[in-house]
XYZ file of C-alpha atoms in Angstrom:
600
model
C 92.815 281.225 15.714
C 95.814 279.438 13.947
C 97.835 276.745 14.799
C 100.706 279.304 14.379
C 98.950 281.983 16.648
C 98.070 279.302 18.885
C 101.697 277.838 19.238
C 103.116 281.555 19.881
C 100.326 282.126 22.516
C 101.887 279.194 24.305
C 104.895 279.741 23.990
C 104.354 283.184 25.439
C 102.662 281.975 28.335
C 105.570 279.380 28.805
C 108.094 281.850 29.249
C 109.856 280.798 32.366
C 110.252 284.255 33.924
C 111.489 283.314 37.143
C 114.307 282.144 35.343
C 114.820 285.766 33.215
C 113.866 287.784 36.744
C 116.661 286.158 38.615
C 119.387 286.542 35.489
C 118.685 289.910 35.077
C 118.342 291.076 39.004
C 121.743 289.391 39.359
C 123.324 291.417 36.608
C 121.568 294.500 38.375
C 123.210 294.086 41.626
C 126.780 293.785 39.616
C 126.063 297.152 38.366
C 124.994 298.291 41.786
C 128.509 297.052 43.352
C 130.226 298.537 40.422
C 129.068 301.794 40.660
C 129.156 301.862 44.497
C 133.311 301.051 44.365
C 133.423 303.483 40.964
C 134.828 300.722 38.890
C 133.341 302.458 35.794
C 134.652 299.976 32.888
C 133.116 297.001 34.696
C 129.801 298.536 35.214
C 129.542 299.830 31.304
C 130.187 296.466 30.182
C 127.519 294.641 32.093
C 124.853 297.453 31.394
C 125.862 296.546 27.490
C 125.663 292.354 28.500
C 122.157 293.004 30.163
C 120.263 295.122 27.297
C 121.653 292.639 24.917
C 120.127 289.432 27.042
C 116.976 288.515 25.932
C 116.116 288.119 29.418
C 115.930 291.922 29.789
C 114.199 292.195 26.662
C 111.501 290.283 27.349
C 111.344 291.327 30.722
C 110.522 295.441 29.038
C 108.595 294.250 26.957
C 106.418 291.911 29.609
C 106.244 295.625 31.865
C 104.710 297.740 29.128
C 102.287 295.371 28.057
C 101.038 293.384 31.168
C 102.095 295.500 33.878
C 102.038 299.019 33.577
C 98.908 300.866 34.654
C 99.118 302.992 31.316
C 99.311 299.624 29.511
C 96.421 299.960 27.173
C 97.604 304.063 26.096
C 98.305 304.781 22.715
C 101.191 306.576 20.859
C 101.137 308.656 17.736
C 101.077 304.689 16.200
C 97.576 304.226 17.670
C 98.428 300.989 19.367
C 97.986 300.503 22.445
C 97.711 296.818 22.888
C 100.211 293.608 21.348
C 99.142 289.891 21.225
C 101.737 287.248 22.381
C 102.835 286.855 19.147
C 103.103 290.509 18.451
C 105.178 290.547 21.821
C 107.558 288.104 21.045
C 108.092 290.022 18.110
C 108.398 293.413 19.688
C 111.098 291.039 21.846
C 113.769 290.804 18.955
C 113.111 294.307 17.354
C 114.430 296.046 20.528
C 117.050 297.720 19.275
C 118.966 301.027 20.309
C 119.064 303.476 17.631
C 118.831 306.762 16.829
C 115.324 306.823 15.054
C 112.343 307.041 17.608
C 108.677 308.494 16.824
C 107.609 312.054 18.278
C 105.458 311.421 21.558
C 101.333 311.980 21.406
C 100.826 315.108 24.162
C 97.977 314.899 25.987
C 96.816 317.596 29.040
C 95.682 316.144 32.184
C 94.440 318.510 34.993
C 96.726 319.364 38.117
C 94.701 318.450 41.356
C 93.223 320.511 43.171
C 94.372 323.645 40.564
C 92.861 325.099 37.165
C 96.104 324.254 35.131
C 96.612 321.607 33.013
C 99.970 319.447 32.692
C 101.590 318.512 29.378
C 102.315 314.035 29.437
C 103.951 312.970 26.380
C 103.115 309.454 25.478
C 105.685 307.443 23.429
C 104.746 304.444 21.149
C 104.652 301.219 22.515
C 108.393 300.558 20.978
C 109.394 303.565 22.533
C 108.409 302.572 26.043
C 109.952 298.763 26.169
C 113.112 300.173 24.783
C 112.873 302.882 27.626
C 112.470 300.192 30.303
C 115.024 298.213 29.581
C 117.378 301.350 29.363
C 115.791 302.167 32.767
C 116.986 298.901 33.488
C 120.491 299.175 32.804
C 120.590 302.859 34.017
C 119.105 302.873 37.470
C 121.233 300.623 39.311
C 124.080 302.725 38.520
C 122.435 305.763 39.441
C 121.154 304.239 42.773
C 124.368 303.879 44.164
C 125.365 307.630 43.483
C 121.969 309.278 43.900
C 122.333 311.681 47.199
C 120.854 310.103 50.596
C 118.151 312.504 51.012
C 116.438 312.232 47.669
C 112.866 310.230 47.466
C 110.933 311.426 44.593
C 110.663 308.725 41.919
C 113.017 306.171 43.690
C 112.240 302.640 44.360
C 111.905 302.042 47.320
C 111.305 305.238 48.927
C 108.418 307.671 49.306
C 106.675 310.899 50.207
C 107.044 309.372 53.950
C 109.906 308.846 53.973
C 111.198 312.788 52.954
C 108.473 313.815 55.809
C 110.294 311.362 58.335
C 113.490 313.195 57.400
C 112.310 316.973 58.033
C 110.560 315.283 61.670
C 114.414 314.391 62.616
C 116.155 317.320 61.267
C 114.071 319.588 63.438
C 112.707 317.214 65.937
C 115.398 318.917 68.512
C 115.149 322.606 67.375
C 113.424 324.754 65.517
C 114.692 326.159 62.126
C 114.403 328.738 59.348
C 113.442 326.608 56.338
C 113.766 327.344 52.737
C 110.515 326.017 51.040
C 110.995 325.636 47.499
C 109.743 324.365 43.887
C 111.367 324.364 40.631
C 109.600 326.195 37.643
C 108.783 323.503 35.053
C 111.395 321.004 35.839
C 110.441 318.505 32.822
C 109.832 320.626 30.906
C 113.013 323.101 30.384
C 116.029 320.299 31.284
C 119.102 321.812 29.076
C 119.651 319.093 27.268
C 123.173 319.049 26.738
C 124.149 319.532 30.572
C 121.881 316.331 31.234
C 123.668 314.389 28.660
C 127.344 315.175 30.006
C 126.146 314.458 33.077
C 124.740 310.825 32.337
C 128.060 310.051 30.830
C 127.224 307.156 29.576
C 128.606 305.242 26.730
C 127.655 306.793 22.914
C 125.154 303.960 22.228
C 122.962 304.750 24.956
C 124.057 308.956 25.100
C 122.845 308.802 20.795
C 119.208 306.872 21.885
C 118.735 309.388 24.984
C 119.263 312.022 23.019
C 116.901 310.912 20.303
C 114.331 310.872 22.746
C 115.278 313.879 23.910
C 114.839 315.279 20.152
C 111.794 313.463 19.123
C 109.418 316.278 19.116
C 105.789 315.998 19.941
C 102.430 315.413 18.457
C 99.606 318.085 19.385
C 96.393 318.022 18.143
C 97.738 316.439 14.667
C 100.853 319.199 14.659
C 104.579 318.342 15.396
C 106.150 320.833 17.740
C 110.275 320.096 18.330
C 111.400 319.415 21.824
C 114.735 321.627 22.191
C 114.700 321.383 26.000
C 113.181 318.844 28.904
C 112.391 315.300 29.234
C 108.889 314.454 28.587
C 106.521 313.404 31.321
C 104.796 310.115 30.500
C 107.955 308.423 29.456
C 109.275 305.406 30.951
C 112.767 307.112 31.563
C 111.816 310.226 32.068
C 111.532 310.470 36.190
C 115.145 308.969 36.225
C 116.213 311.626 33.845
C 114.914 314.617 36.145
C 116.742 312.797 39.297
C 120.027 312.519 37.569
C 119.460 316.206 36.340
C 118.880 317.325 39.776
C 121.522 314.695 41.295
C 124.357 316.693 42.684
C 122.393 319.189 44.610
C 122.585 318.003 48.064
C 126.482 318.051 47.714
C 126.611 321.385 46.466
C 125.109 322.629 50.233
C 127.659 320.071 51.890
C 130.227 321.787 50.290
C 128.909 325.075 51.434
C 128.431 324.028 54.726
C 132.149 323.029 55.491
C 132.611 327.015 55.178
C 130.403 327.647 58.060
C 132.258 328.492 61.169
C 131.853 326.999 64.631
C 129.457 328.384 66.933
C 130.040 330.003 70.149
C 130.444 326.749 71.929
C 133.100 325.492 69.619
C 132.026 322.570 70.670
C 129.751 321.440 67.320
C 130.089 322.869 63.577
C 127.018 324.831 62.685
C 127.521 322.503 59.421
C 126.038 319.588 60.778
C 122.492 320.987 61.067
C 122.152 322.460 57.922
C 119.724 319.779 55.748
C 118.507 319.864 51.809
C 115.613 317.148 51.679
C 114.530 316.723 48.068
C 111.626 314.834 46.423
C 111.302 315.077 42.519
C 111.575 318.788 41.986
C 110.075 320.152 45.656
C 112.561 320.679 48.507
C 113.347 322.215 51.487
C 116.486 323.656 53.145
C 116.678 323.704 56.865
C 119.043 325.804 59.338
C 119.204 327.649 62.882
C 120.367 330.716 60.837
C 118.482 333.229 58.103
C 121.671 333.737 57.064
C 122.618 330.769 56.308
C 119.422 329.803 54.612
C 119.189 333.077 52.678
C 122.872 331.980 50.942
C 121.572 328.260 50.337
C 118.949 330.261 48.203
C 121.941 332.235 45.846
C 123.841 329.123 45.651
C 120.984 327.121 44.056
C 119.631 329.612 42.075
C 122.796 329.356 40.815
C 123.478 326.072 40.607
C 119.919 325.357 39.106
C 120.756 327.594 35.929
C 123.736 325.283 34.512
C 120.653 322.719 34.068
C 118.483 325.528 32.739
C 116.258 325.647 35.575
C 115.229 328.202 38.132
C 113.401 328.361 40.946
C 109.601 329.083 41.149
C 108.899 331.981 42.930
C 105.307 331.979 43.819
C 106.087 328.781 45.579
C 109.428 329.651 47.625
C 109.131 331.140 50.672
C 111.206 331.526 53.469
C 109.365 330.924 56.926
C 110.290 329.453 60.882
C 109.002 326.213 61.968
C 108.265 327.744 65.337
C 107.700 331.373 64.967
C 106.729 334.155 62.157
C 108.993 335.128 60.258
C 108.238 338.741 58.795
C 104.567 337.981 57.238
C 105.167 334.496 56.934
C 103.147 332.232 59.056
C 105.272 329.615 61.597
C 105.772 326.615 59.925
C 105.332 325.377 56.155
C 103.499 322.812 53.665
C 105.326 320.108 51.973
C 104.407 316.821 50.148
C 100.518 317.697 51.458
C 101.792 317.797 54.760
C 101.797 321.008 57.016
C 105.198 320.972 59.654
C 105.006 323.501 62.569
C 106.566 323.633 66.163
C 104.280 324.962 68.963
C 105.566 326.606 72.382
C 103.895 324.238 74.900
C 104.693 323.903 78.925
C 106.788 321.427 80.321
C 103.862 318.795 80.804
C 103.534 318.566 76.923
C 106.848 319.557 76.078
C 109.283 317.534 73.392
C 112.500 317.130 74.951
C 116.229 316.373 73.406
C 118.462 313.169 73.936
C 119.206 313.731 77.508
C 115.876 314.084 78.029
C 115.989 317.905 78.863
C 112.902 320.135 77.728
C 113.074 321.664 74.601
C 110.018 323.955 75.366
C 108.099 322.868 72.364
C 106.527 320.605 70.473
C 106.680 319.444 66.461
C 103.434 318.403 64.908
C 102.860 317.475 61.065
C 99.261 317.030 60.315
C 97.152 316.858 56.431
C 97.624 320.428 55.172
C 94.581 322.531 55.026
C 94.691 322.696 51.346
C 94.067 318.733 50.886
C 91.557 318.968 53.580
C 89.501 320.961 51.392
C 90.792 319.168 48.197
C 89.454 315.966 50.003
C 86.101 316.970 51.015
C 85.313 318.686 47.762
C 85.911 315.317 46.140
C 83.589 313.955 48.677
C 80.932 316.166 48.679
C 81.028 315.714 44.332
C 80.534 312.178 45.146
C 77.570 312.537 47.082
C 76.240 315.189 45.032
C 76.614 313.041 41.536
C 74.806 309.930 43.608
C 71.868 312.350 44.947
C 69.580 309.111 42.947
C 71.697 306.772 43.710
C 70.923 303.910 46.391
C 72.794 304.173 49.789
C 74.685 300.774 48.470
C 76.462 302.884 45.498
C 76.931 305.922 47.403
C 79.318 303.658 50.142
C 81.204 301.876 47.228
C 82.040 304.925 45.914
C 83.373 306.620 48.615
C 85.119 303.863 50.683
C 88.147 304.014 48.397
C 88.427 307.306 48.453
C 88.006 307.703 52.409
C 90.269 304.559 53.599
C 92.917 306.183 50.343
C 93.436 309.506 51.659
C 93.240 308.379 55.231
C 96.161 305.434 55.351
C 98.417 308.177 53.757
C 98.000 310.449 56.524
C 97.772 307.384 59.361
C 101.829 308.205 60.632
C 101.362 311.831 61.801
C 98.790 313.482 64.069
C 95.526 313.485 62.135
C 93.053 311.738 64.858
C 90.886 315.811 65.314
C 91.205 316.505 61.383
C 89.922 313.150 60.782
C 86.740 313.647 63.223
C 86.230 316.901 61.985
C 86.164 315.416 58.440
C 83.451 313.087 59.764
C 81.390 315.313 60.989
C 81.217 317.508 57.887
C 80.425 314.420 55.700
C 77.700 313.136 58.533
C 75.944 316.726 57.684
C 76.484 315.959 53.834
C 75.085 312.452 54.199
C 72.236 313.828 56.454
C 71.151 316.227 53.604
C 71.380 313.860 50.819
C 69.170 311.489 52.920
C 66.796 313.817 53.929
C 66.537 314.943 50.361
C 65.453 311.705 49.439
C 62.514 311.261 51.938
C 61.290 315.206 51.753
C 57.832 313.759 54.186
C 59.895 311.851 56.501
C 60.659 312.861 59.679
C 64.238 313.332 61.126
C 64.235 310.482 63.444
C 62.826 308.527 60.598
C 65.390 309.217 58.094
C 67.970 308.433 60.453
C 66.731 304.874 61.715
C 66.997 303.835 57.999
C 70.141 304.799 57.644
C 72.364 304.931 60.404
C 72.824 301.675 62.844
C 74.635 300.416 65.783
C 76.804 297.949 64.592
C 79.779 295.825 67.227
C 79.458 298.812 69.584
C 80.121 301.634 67.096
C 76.608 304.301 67.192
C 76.117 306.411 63.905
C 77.378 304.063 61.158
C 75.876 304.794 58.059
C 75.632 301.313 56.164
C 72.939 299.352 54.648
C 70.253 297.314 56.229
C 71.366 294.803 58.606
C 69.312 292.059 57.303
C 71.294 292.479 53.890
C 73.338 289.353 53.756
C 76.391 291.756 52.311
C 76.267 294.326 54.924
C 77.999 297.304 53.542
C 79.132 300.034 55.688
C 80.708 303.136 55.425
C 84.118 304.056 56.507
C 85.022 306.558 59.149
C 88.290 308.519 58.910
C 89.149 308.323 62.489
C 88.579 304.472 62.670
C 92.026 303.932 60.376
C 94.744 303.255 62.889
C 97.598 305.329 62.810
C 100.957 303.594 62.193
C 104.899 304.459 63.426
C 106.346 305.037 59.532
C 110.168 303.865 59.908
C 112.163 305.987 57.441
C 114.323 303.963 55.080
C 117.955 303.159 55.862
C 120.077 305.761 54.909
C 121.637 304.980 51.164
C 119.427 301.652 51.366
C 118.506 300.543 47.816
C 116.670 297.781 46.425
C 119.529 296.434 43.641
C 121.829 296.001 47.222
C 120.201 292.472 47.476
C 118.725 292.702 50.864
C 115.328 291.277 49.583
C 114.055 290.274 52.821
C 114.327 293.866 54.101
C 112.819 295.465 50.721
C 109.634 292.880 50.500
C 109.026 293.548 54.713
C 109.189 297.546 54.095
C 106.403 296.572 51.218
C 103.550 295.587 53.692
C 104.235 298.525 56.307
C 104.277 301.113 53.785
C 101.136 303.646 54.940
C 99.128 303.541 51.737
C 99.012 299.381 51.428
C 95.599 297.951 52.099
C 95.512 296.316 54.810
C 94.529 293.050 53.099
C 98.040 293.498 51.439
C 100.217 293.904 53.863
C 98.240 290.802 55.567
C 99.044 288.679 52.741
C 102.591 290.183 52.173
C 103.138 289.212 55.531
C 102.042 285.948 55.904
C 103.472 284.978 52.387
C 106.614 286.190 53.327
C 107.249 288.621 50.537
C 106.478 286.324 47.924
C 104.493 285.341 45.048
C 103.250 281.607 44.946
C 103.061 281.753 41.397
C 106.198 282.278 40.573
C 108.061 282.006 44.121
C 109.777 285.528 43.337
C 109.835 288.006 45.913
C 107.927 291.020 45.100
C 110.109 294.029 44.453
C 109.293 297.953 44.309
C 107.923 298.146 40.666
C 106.285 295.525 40.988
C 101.948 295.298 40.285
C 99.952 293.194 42.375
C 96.763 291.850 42.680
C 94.401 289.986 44.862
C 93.386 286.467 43.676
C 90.861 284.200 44.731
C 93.018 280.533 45.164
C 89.396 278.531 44.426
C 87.779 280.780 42.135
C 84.038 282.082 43.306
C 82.507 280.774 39.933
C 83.711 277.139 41.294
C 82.300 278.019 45.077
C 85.777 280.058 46.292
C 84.547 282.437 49.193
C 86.167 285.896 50.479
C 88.578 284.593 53.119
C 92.258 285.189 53.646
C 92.417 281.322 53.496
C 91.016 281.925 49.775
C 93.313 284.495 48.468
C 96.484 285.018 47.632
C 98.695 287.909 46.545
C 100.134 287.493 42.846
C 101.920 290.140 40.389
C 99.618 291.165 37.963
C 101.228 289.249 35.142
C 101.060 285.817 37.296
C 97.126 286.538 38.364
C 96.525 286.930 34.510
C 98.307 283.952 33.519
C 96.638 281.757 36.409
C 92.865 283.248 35.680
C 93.002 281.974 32.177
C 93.971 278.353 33.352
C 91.383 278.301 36.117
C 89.260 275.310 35.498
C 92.261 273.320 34.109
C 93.895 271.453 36.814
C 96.338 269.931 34.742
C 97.239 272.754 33.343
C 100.531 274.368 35.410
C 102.046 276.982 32.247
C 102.649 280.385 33.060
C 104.873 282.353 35.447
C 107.331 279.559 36.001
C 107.183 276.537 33.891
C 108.756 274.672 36.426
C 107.583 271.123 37.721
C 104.570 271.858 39.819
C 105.540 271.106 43.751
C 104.098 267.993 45.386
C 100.954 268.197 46.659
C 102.385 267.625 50.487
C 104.189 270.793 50.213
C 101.709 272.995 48.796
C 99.034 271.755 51.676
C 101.653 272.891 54.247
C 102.480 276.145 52.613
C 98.896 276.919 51.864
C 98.822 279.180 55.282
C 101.244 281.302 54.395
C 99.617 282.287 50.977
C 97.836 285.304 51.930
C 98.919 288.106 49.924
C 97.360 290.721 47.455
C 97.469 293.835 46.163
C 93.980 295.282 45.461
């Protein structure tokens, strides 16, 4: 290597980006503030300040290189990965412009279904300059976007749009509208998503560009005259802002609806739209009213070009059927139905008077089945494998698809998910040992281990015992929906980096860490945010004696665990995430308890 590569490499590793995340998160919350009191011209001009800092620049640039998952995924340019010199580089070239490169499709499978979905990667250019657009865009956008939209949102989830539908029929039982929008990337009009970003031409001239790029298939350029391509950067904040605007549209019908017989409460107020990404529901004591909530958004849909799907819209009853439709429906994986139950069982409303039934969201049948086919490939593609393999492989995916159904009612779906996978296990072990008998086969591999019969794990004399996960041993956790308009750019960082370790799908060595960390990264001493990517490190490393202890590891972003693995074994060396003086050594001893946090 040069002594010019060399000095860049440095240099790059010497960034101070505490210093750039705190100058650009402060700029984000002015735009937040702005666009909450609608003081357009002041939040135009900091959006222009911010993707002119080089703070924000490097900050893009840092994401799409270090951070993102899709990191190392090449555009039509073929490159997929930048040295710190190349970096810095790509730092001062970030331009906005009209002149962008087509994106690379590629067709990825839909789960669980024979189709195939279209994900258009753009160059690695492409994507900085979309993330620090992104960065400039969605703070704005946050403080419009419509209370009851989650999909693609920081800070909220597919939990929290389930929580919602709980405590819109939690007290009664509704006629919902169960709906999906035909190919919403992929046929946005364009124009009507441009006039509504109204944004200012430099930024309206790159979108569109984007927009317009075209894409490459199998060494052929096909033009893009309508939707925002999935894969990009921007491209989920594009579909909300296309779809913002919704949720009003039904307030504004509901204001028409006329008292009921009472007089006493507006029909109005139950009426619910509860959107994530391009799936939503509508929910309402009255067909009728949910049968015109279905015109007016058919209608509204086609001034973005859009329509509604209709193999996948149905109109059903959360507590009884409704002509051939079943009682209750499936959304986000999850299935929602009431039951009629007696008054020992019974839900009952605020005064605590019985409602008569009862609402229960469990897994929905059709990712039961989607689960346990991936388990039983598993097992099938390790028929040669040893019993040590087989458990690595399928711990993931068990304690995975378990956490995110941990905060509803899923204790008899998970046993009877056991017990088909104890019959899988018992055939793949008896198909191993053809001469053995039964009683044989299972003394090998099932023990009694702390108290628990039946668990399939390795010898016990193995000094790393490994042992197989059961679904029904995850604990189920009380999910606490997000506060209403809630958003991470309002400053409230203690809240957002708390929400972090109880969300359902964190490990639970995460949220351990998060916890006792306090929502922060030692490296840098930055709280960790929504976007952020983080990773479990070892404090001592194993290769100089560190052991697997939560007094060992820590939780770091992903850029800070890469900058601190490559100066392991050089104490003196303290460059990377924050070039700041190193603390004294008093202070770190005290704070070393509280460094426990990790994202695996």
């Amino acid at each position: 290597m040069s002594n010019t590569s060399l000095k860049t490499t440095v240099e790059w590793h010497k960034i101070n980006w505490r210093k750039l995340e705190r100058r650009v998160y402060k700029l984000q919350k002015r735009i937040y503030r702005a666009s909450q009191r609608g003081d357009v011209k002041t939040f135009r001009r900091l959006q222009k300040t911010l993707m002119k800092s080089w703070s924000a620049r490097a900050l893009s640039v840092r994401r799409v290189t270090q951070d993102n998952r899709g990191k190392k995924t090449a555009g039509v340019d073929g490159i997929k990965t930048l040295t710190p010199k190349q970096r810095l580089t790509l730092i001062t070239e970030l331009k906005l412009g009209n002149k962008v490169c087509p994106t690379r499709r590629v067709w990825i499978p839909k789960p669980g279904t024979d189709e195939k979905r279209p994900l258009g990667i753009p160059t690695m250019k492409d994507r900085a300059l979309q993330a620090l657009v992104k960065l400039a865009l969605e703070p704005e956008w946050e403080a419009r976007f419509e209370p009851n939209s989650y999909g693609f949102r920081p800070g909220r989830s597919c939990h929290d749009a389930i929580e919602a539908i709980f405590n819109a029929i939690r007290y009664k039982s509704k006629y919902v509208l169960d709906a999906d929008i035909a190919k919403c990337f992929d046929r946005i009009d364009h124009e009507a998503l441009l006039k509504k970003l109204n944004t200012f031409p430099t930024i309206r001239r790159q979108i569109r560009a984007w927009l317009k790029a075209g894409v490459m298939d199998n060494k052929q350029l096909f033009p893009t005259s309508e939707g925002t391509p999935q894969g990009g950067v921007i491209s989920p904040l594009l579909a909300n802002i296309a779809l913002h605007g919704m949720e009003e549209r039904i307030k504004k019908f509901a204001e028409t609806i006329p008292t009921n017989y009472s007089g006493k409460k507006r029909k109005r107020e139950s009426l619910s739209l509860i959107r994530y990404a391009d799936d939503f529901v509508i929910l309402h004591e009255d067909i009728t009213v949910v049968q015109r909530c279905k015109e007016i958004i058919s209608e509204w849909l086609k001034g973005m070009g859009l329509e509604l799907k209709p193999s996948k819209t149905k109109l059903a009853h959360t507590l009884k059927q409704y002509e051939k439709e079943k009682p209750g429906f499936d959304f986000l994986g999850f299935n929602v139905r009431q039951f009629l139950v007696d008054k020992h069982h019974t839900g009952k409303n605020t005064v605590g008077k019985p409602l008569g039934f009862k609402t229960i969201i469990t897994p929905s049948k059709s990712k039961q089945k989607i689960h346990y086919d991936q388990i039983a490939s598993v097992i099938e593609n390790h028929r040669t494998a040893p019993q040590e393999a087989l458990i690595k492989n399928l711990n993931p995916i068990i304690l995975g698809w378990a956490n995110y159904y941990a905060t509803v009612i899923s204790h008899d779906i998970f046993s009877k998910i056991d017990h088909l996978l104890y019959q899988k296990l018992r055939a793949w072990s008896k198909r191993r040992h053809p001469k053995k008998g039964y009683k044989w086969v299972v003394k090998k591999y099932w023990h009694t281990i702390g108290g628990d019969n039946w668990v399939f794990a390795t010898k016990q004399e193995s000094k790393n015992l490994l042992r197989l996960l059961k679904h029904k041993a995850i604990p189920t956790n009380l999910y606490v929906k997000v506060k209403g308009e809630s958003s991470p750019y309002d400053g409230n960082l203690v809240y957002w980096s708390s929400r972090m370790g109880k969300n359902p799908e964190m490990p639970k060595k995460v949220a351990l860490l998060l916890k006792k960390q306090k929502g922060k990264c030692p490296h840098c001493n930055m709280f960790f945010r929504e976007n952020d990517v983080m990773e479990v490190d070892h404090r001592i490393p194993k290769s100089q004696g560190g052991k697997n202890s939560y007094e060992n590891w820590q939780l770091l972003h992903r850029h800070c665990h890469d900058t601190k693995t490559a100066t392991d074994g050089s104490p003196g060396n303290q460059s990377g995430c924050n070039s700041a003086k190193p603390k004294p050594t008093k202070r770190l001893e005290k704070s070393q308890d509280k460094w426990v946090m990790r994202y695996a």
